[in-house]
XYZ file of C-alpha atoms in Angstrom:
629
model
C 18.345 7.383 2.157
C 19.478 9.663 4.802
C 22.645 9.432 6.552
C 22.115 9.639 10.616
C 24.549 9.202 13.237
C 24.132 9.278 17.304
C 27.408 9.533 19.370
C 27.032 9.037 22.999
C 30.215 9.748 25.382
C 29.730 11.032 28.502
C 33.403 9.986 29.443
C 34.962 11.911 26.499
C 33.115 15.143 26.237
C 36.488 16.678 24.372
C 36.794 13.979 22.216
C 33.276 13.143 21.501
C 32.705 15.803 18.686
C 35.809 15.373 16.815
C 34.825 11.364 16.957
C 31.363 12.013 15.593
C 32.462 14.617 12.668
C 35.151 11.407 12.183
C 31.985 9.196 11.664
C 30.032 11.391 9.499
C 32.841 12.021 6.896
C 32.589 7.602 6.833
C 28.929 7.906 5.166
C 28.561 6.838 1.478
C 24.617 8.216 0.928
C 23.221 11.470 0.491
C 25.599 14.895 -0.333
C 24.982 18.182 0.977
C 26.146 19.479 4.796
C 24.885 17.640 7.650
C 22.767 19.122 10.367
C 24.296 18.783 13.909
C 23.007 19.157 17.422
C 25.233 18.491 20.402
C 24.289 17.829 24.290
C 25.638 17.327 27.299
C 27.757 13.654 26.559
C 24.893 13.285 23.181
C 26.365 14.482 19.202
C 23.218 14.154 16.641
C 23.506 14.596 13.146
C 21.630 13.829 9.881
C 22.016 14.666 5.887
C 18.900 15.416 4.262
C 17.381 13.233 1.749
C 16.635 15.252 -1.352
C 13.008 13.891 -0.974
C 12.209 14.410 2.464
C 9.814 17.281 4.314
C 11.701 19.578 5.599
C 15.226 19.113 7.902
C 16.416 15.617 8.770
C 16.808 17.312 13.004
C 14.142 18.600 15.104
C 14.333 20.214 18.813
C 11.886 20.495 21.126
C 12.660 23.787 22.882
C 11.185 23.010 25.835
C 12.178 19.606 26.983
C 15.540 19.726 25.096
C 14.281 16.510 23.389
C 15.986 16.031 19.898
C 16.003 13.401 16.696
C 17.276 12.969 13.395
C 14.930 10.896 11.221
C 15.031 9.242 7.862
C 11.890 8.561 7.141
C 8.969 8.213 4.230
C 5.318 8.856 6.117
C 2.440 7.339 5.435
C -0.928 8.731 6.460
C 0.720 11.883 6.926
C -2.274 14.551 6.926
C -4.058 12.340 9.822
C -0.906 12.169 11.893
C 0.181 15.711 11.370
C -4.093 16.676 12.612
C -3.667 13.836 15.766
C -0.769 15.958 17.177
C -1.656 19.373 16.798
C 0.479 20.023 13.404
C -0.050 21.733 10.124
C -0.227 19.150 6.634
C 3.186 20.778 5.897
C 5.223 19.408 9.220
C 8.307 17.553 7.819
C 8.945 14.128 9.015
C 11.715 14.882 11.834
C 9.086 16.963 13.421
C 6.191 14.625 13.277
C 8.442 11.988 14.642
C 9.621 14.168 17.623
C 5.814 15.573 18.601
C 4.533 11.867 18.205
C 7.229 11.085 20.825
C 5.865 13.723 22.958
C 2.589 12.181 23.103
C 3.486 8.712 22.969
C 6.863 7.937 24.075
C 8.341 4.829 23.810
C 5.290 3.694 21.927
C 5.691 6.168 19.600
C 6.454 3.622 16.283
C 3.379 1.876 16.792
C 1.652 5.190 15.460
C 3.934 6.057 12.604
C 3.413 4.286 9.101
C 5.377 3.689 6.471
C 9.400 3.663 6.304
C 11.264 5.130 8.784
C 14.632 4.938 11.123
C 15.247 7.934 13.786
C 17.229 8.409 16.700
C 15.885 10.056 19.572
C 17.823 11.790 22.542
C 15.758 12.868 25.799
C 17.568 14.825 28.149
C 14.733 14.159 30.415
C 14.384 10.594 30.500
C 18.267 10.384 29.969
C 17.599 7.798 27.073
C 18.910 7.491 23.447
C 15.969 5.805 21.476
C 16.928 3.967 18.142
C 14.168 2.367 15.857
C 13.389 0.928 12.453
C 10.086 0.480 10.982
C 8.130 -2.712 10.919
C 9.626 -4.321 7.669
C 13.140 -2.555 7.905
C 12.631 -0.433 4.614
C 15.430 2.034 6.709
C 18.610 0.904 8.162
C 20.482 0.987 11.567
C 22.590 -0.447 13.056
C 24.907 0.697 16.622
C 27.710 0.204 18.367
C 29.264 -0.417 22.323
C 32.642 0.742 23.568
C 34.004 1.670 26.988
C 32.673 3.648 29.501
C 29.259 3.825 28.351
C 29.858 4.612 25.057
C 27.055 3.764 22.491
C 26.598 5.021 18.321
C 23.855 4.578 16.457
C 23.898 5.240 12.501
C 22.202 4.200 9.409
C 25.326 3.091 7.306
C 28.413 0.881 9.420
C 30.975 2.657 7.615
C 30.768 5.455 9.899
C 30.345 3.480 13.070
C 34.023 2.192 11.989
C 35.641 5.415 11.890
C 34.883 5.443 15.387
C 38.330 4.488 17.470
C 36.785 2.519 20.248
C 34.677 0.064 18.173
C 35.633 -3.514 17.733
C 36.220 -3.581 13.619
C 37.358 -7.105 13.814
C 35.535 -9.293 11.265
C 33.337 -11.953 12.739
C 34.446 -14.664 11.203
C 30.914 -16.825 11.201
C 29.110 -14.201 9.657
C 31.680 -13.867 6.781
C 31.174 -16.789 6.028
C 28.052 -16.493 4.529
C 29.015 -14.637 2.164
C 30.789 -17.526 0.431
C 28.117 -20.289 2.366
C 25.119 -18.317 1.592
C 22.071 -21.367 1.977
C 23.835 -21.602 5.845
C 20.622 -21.371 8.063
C 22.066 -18.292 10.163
C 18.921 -16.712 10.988
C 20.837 -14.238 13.409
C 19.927 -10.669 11.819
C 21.192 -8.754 14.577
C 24.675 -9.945 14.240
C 26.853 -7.785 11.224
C 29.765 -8.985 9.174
C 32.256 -6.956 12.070
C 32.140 -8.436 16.160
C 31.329 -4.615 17.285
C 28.919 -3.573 15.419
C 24.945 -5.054 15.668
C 22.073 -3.825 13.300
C 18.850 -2.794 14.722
C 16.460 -5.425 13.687
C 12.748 -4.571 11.601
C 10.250 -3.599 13.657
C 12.541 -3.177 16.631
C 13.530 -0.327 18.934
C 16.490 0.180 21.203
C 17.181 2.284 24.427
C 19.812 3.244 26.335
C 21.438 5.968 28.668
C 24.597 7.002 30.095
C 23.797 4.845 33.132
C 21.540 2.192 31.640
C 22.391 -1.053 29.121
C 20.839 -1.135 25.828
C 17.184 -2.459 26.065
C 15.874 -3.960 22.756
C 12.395 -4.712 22.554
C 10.397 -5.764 19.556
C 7.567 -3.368 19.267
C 6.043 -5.054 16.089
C 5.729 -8.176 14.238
C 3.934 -10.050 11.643
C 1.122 -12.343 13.588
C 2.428 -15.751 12.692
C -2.169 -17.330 13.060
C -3.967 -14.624 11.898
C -7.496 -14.883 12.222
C -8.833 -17.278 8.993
C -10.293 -15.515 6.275
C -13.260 -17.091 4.335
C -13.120 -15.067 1.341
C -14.160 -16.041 -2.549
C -11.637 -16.364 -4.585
C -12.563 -13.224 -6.608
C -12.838 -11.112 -2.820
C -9.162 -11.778 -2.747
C -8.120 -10.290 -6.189
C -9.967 -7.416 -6.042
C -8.499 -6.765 -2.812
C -4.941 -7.473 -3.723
C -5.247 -4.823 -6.470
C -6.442 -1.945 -4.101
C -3.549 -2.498 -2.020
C -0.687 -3.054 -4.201
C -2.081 0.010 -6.089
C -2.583 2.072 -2.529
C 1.210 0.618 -2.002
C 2.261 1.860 -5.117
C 0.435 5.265 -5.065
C 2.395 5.777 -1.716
C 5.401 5.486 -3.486
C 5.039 7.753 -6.060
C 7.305 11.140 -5.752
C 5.940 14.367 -5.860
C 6.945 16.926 -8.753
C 8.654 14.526 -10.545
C 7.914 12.164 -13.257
C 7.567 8.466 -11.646
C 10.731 6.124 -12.782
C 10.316 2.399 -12.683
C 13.027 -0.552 -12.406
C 11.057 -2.632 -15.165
C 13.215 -6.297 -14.941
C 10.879 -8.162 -17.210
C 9.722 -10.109 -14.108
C 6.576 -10.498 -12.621
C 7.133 -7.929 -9.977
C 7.971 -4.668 -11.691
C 4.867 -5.686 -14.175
C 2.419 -5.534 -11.150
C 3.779 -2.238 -10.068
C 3.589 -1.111 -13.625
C 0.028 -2.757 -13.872
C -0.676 -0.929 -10.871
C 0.031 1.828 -12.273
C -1.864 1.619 -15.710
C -5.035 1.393 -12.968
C -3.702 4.935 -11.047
C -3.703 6.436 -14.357
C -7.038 5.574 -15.166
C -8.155 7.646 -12.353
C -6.429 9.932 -13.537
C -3.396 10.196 -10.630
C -0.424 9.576 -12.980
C 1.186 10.681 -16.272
C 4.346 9.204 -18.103
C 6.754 6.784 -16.404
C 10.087 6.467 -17.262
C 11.173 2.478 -17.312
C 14.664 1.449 -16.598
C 15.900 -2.179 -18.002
C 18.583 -4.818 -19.009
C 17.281 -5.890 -22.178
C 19.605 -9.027 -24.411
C 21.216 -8.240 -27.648
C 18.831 -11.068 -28.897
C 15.649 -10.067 -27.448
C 13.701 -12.792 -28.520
C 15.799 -15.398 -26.975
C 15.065 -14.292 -23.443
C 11.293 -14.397 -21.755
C 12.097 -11.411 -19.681
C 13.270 -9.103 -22.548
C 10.324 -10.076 -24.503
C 8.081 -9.077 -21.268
C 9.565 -5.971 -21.696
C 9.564 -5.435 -24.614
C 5.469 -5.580 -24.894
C 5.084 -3.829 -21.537
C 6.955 -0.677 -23.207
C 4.670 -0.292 -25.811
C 1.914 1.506 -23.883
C 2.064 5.628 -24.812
C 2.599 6.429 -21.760
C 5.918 4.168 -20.450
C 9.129 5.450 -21.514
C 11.503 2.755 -22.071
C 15.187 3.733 -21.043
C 17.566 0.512 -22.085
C 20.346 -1.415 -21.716
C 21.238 -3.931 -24.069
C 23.885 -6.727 -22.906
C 26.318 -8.459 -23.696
C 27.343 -5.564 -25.836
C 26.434 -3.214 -23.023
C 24.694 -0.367 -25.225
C 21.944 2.221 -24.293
C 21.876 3.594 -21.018
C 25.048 2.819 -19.591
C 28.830 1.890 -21.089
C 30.790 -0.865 -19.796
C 32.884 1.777 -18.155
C 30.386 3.576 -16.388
C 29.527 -0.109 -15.092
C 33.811 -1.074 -13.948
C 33.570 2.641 -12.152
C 30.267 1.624 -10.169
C 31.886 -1.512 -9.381
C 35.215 -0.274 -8.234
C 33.965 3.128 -5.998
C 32.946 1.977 -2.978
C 33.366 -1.264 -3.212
C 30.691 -3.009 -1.573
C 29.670 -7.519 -1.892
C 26.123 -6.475 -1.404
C 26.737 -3.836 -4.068
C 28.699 -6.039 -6.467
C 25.568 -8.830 -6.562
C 23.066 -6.758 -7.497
C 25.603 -4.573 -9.979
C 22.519 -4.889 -12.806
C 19.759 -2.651 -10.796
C 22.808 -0.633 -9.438
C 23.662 0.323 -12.795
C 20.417 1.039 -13.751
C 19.982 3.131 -10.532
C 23.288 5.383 -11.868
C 21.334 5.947 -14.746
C 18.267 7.107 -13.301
C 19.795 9.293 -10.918
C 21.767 10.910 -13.825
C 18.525 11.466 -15.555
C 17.478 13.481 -12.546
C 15.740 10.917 -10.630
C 15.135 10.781 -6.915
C 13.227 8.735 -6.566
C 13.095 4.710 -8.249
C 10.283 2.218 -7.477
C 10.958 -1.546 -7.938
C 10.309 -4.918 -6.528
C 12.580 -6.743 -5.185
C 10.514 -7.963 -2.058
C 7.739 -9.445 -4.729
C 9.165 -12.497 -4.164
C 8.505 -12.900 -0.744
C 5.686 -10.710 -0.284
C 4.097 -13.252 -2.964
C 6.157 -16.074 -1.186
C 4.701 -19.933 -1.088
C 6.599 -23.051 -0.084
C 7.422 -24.970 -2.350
C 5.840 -28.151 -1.245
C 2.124 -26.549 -0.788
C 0.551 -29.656 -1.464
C 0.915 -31.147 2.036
C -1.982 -29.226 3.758
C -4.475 -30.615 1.258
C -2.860 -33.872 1.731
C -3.498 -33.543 5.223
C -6.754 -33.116 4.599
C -7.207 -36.151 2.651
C -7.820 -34.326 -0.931
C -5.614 -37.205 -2.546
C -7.407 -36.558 -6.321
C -6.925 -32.888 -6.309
C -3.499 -32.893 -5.238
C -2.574 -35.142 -7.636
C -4.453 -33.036 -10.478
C -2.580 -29.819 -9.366
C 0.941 -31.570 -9.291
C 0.134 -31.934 -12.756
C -0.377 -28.670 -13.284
C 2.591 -27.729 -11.103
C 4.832 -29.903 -13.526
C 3.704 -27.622 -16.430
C 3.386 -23.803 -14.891
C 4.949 -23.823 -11.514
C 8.193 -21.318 -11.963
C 10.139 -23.543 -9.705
C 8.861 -27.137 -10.686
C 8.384 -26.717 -14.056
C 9.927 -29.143 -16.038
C 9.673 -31.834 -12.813
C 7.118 -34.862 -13.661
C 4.060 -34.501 -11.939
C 4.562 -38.328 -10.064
C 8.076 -36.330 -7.779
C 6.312 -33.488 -6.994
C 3.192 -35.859 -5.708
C 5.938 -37.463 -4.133
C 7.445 -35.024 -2.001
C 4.620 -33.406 -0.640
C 3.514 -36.743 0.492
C 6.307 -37.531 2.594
C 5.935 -34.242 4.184
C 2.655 -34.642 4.536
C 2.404 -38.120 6.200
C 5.581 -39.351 8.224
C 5.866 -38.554 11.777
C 6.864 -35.441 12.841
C 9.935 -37.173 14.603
C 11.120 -39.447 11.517
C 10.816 -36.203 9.346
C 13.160 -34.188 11.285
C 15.760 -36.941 10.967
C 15.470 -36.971 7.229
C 16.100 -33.607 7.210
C 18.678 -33.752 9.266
C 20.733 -35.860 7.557
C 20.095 -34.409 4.240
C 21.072 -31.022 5.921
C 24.691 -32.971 6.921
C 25.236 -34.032 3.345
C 24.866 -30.635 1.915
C 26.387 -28.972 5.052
C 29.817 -31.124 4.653
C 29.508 -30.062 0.555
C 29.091 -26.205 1.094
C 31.250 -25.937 4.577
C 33.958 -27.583 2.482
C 35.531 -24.159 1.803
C 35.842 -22.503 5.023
C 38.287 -22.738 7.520
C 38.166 -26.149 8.937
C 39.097 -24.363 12.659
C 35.543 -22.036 12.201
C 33.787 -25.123 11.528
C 34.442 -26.839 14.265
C 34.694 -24.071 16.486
C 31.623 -22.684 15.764
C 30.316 -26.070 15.301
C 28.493 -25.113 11.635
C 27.697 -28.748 10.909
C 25.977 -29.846 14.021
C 24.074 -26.205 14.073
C 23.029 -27.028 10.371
C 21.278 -29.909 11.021
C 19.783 -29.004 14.515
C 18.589 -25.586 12.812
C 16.711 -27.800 10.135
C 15.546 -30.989 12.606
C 14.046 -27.386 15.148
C 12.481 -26.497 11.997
C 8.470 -28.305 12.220
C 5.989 -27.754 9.245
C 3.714 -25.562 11.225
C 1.297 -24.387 8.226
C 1.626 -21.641 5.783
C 0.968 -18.564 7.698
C 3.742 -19.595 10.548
C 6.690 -20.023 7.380
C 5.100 -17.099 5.941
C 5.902 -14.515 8.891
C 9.238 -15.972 9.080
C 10.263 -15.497 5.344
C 8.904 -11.976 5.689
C 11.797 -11.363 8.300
C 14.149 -12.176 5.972
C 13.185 -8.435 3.737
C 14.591 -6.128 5.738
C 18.569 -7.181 4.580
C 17.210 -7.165 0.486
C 15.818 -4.077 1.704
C 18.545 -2.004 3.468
C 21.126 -3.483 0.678
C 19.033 -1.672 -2.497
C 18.797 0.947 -0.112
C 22.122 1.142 0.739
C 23.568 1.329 -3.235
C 21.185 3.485 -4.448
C 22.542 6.243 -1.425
C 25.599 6.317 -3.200
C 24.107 8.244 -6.101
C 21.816 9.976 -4.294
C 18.517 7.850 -4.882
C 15.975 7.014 -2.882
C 14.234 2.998 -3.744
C 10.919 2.344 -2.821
C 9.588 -1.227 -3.004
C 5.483 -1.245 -3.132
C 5.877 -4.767 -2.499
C 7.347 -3.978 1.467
C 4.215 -2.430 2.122
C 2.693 -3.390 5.484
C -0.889 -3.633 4.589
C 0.020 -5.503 1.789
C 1.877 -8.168 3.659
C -0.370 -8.287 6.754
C -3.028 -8.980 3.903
C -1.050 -11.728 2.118
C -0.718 -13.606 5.531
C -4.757 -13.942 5.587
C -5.022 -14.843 2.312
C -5.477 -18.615 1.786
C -2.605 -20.583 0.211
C -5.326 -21.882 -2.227
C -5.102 -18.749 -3.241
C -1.609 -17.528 -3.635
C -0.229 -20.689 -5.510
C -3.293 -21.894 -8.145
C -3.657 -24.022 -11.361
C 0.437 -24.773 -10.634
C 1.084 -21.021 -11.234
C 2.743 -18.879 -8.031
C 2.513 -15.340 -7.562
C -1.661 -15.787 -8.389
C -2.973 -13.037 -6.971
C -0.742 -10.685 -9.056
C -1.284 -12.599 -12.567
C -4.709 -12.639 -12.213
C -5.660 -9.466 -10.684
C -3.348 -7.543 -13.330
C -3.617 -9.715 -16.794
C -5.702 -7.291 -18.877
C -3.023 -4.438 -17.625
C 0.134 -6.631 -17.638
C -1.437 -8.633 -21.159
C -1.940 -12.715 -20.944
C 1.503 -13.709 -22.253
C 3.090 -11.424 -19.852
C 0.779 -12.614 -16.775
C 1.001 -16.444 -17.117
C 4.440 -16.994 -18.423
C 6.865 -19.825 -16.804
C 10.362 -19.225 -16.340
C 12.791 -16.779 -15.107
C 16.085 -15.930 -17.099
C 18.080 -13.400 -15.088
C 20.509 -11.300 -17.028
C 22.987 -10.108 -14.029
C 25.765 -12.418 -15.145
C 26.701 -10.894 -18.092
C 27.809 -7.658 -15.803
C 30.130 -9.897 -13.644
C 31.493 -11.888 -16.722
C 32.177 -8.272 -18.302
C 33.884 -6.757 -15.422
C 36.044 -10.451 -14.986
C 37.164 -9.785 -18.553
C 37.629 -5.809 -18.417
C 39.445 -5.937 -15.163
C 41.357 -9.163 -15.540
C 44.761 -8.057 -14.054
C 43.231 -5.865 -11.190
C 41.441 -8.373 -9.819
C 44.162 -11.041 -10.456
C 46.249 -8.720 -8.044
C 43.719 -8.614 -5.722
C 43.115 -12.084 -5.402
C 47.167 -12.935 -5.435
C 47.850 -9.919 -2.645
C 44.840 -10.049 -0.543
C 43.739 -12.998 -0.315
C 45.373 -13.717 3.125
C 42.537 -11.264 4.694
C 40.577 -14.201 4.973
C 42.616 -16.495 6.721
C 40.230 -17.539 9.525
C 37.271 -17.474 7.464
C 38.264 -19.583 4.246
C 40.302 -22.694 3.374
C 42.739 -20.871 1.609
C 44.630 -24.199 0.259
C 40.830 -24.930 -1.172
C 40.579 -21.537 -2.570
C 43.921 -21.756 -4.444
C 43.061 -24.818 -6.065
C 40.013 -23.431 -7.190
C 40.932 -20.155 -8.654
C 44.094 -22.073 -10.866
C 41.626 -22.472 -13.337
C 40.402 -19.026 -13.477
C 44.421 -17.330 -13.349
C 45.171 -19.720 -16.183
C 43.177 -18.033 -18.364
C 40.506 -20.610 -18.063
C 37.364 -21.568 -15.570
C 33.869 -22.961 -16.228
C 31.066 -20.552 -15.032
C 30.508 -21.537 -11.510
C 34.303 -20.915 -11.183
C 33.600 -17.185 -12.207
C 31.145 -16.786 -9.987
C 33.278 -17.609 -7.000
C 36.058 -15.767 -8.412
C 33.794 -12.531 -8.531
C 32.181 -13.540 -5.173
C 35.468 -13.457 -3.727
C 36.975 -10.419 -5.296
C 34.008 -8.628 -4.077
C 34.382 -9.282 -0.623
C 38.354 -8.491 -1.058
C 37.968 -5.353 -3.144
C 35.411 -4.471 0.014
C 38.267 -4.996 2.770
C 41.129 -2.635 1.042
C 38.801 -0.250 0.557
C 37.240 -0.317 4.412
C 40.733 -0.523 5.383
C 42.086 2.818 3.040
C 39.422 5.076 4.524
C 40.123 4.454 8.558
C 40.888 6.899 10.143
């Protein structure tokens, strides 16, 4: 991921260069010297990506027009041939001729991943955008007299002096609340600073207020598809494998974040059908394998994945944290930079390290499988609806026995449910819901500040959010769970900067998830079994048991619990010393009383969770607050 920054001060021309070189020494991704252009009132600068085409800046001699760009271009032969450019253009200067042509409308004829910042002396505009699925982060920043910043990593809008740093309390809190139904993507964890939303651009000028507009989103009706069963598969595998070819980097052998999960095996099956054309050679495949193998489904996945000639397996075995990477290497990637989205996903971060020390640049993995692939859980009630009483009842059944997040529940509940959803009012379901949604709002809200609660009224906005919530069919739920990729998204992105990596996820691919909104929940959920398409497009690639196993077994724990144990007195200092950063936010009385377990040398596991939940966010805070100007 590049690093790009946009400072605009017309008020401050003397101070406006030594505030954006302030910025720029904030950013934690990419190395190397940034590139800098500087206008009247207007500082641009980017830092190469080690993959990208060429430099991260671009002028246009003639207009003055400039942009920094981080950005991964699909379709790039066709574009560079529609405006006028050789094969070879790098991605900064496609982006700044397609503005030529197009303008404003510019993104809507880009594909792929992308963030860029655009400053036109001649329209007097800073332009900000982030592609459709938010693959690329950005986020910006007001202050006084006009001035405006733009970059792709907060940390450097908070080295600037005239943004509000204060945290917002609300949106702390769910880090520690995280089911609370916030929904507001714009807002960021600090009251000045606002992220740039997927598939949404921003403009503004020394005498104009930012304009957002949303220049694309997933169509919530698509036209339906009548399509065979059979039509659907075979089209599912040409696009994840078109996704995945995408993906692949150039002059270097492919490397693969192979979790044992569904997911990475339909990349990897995708990629057993690229190299049957001929397109690919050896892959390297990066995993958390258990000590005991055999006692855990997703290290015996990988375990008969990695035995094809051509997949490399590079391992880590845990709880005894052999292989790839020492438990060392693991309390140093936890400790630099501290980061909460960093510290939850510490497994693939780890992994990540290791790559990049194996001379990666490049890691593919898929994280947005899940809701690319995404059903609701209760997808029983449209055939309900439509009065196929027998068959539902036959695939609850089969739901009780395959589905990976009703297995285990008898078939007569799951029946159940979906026919309450299915057949009371509209009006009498909301009120269910919302009075479930109070019970667990008073559980979960229990250990925040009771002041934010009822300031920010968090109960009464829990169970309005849920009663404003109407069943409006599949495809409606499934363009709003899409929304929700762009913050898994920018967070992988995000770590992997810090060792120079670049993530790409075939799985936020846009013609693979316009295509999953047509297809027909019949479809995507079948025989009980989710993720469908995938299992049965790829079994002979992925093999049987690895396509239609149950269960998921997640192995991330065991780097907390090592880390709790390694680190026991640095984080016990933290947690007495610090904790009074989050007055405001937390109950701290609440949080005493549950941590006494944990400093007595004691603590059941859902107390160390908390306890590394909240160390996380407090290791985070020192460290934001250390490197402040």
């Amino acid at each position: 991921m590049s690093a790009l920054l946009a400072v605009l001060a017309p008020d401050a021309e003397p101070l406006r260069r030594a505030w954006a070189e302030s910025a720029a020494a904030a950013f934690v991704g990419g190395r190397g010297a940034f590139r800098w252009w500087h206008g009247a009132g207007v500082s641009l600068a980017a830092r190469r990506r080690p993959t990208a085409r060429g430099e991260p800046l671009a002028v246009d001699r003639e207009t003055g027009a400039a942009v920094v760009a981080d950005a991964r271009l699909d379709e790039r032969s066709a574009l560079a041939g529609r405006l006028g450019l050789p094969a070879t253009a790098g991605e900064a200067e496609l982006i700044l001729a397609a503005w030529r042509r197009w303008g404003l409308e510019c993104p809507a004829h880009l594909a792929g991943d992308f963030a860029f910042i655009v400053w036109d002396p001649v329209r007097r505009i800073l332009y900000c955008v982030r592609d459709r699925l938010g693959a690329r982060s950005l986020a910006v920043a007001r202050g006084p007299r006009g001035r405006f910043a733009c970059a792709s990593e907060i940390r450097a809008l908070l080295a600037l002096p005239w943004v509000d740093s204060r945290l917002d309390p609300e949106v702390m809190a769910t880090l520690f609340v995280p089911e609370y139904p916030f929904g507001d993507w714009r807002r960021t964890w600090f009251r000045g600073v606002e992220a740039v939303e997927a598939g949404t651009s921003l403009a503004v000028g020394p005498e104009k207020p930012p304009v957002r507009r949303r220049w694309w989103a997933l169509a919530a009706e698509p036209p339906p598809v009548a399509v065979r069963l059979e039509e659907t598969l075979e089209e599912f595998r040409a696009r994840l494998s078109t996704a995945v070819a995408r993906r692949l980097p150039e002059g270097e052998r492919p490397a693969l974040l192979l979790s044992g999960g569904l997911d990475s095996a339909g990349i990897l099956g995708a990629m057993a059908e690229l190299r049957q054309g001929g397109d690919l050679g050896e892959v390297d495949a990066y995993s958390v394998v258990a000590d005991d193998a055999e006692q855990c489904v997703e290290s015996r996945c990988i375990a008969v994945l990695a035995e094809r000639t051509w997949v490399r397996p590079r391992r880590l075995a845990v709880p005894s944290f052999t292989g790839l990477v020492e438990l060392d290497a693991v309390r140093r990637i936890a400790w630099t930079r501290p980061h909460p989205i960093k510290a939850d996903i510490l497994l693939p971060a780890a992994l990540m390290a290791a790559a990049a020390a194996e001379g990666h640049r490049v890691l593919l993995y898929g994280a947005a499988g899940d809701l690319a692939l995404w059903t609701e859980l209760w997808y029983l009630v449209e055939p309900l609806r439509a009065g196929r009483l027998l068959w539902a009842l036959a695939e609850a059944r089969r739901a009780a026995r395959h589905h990976t997040y009703l297995w285990g529940r008898s078939a007569a509940a799951i029946l159940f449910h979906n026919l309450v959803r299915a057949g009371l009012p509209a009006r009498l379901r909301g009120a269910l819901a919302a009075r479930a949604a109070a019970r667990r709002a008073r559980r979960a809200l229990a250990i925040l500040d009771p002041e934010l609660v009822a300031r920010a009224s968090l109960q009464e906005r829990w169970r309005a959010s849920v009663r404003a919530q109407p069943y409006l069919g599949h495809r409606a739920d499934y363009a709003r769970v899409v929304a929700e990729m762009a913050s898994g998204l920018s967070g992988f992105g995000m770590t992997a900067a810090e060792f120079d990596l670049e993530v790409r996820d075939p799985y936020a691919d846009v013609e693979l998830v316009q295509f999953l909104a047509r297809v027909p929940l019949a479809h995507k959920v079948r025989e009980g079994f989710t993720k469908y398409p995938l299992r049965a497009a790829y079994e002979r690639e992925i093999t049987a048991p690895v396509a239609w196993r149950t269960g998921k077994e997640h192995l991330g724990f065991h780097f907390h619990e090592a880390v709790l144990r390694a680190d026991r007195a640095r984080i016990r200092a933290l947690l007495e010393g610090e904790l009074s950063r989050l007055e405001g936010v937390l109950d701290l009385g609440r949080v005493r009383d549950r941590l006494a377990p944990w400093l007595a040398g004691g603590g059941d596991f859902e107390t160390r969770a908390f306890v590394w939940d909240l160390v996380s966010v407090l290791a985070w805070l020192v460290d934001l607050e250390g490197r402040r100007p």
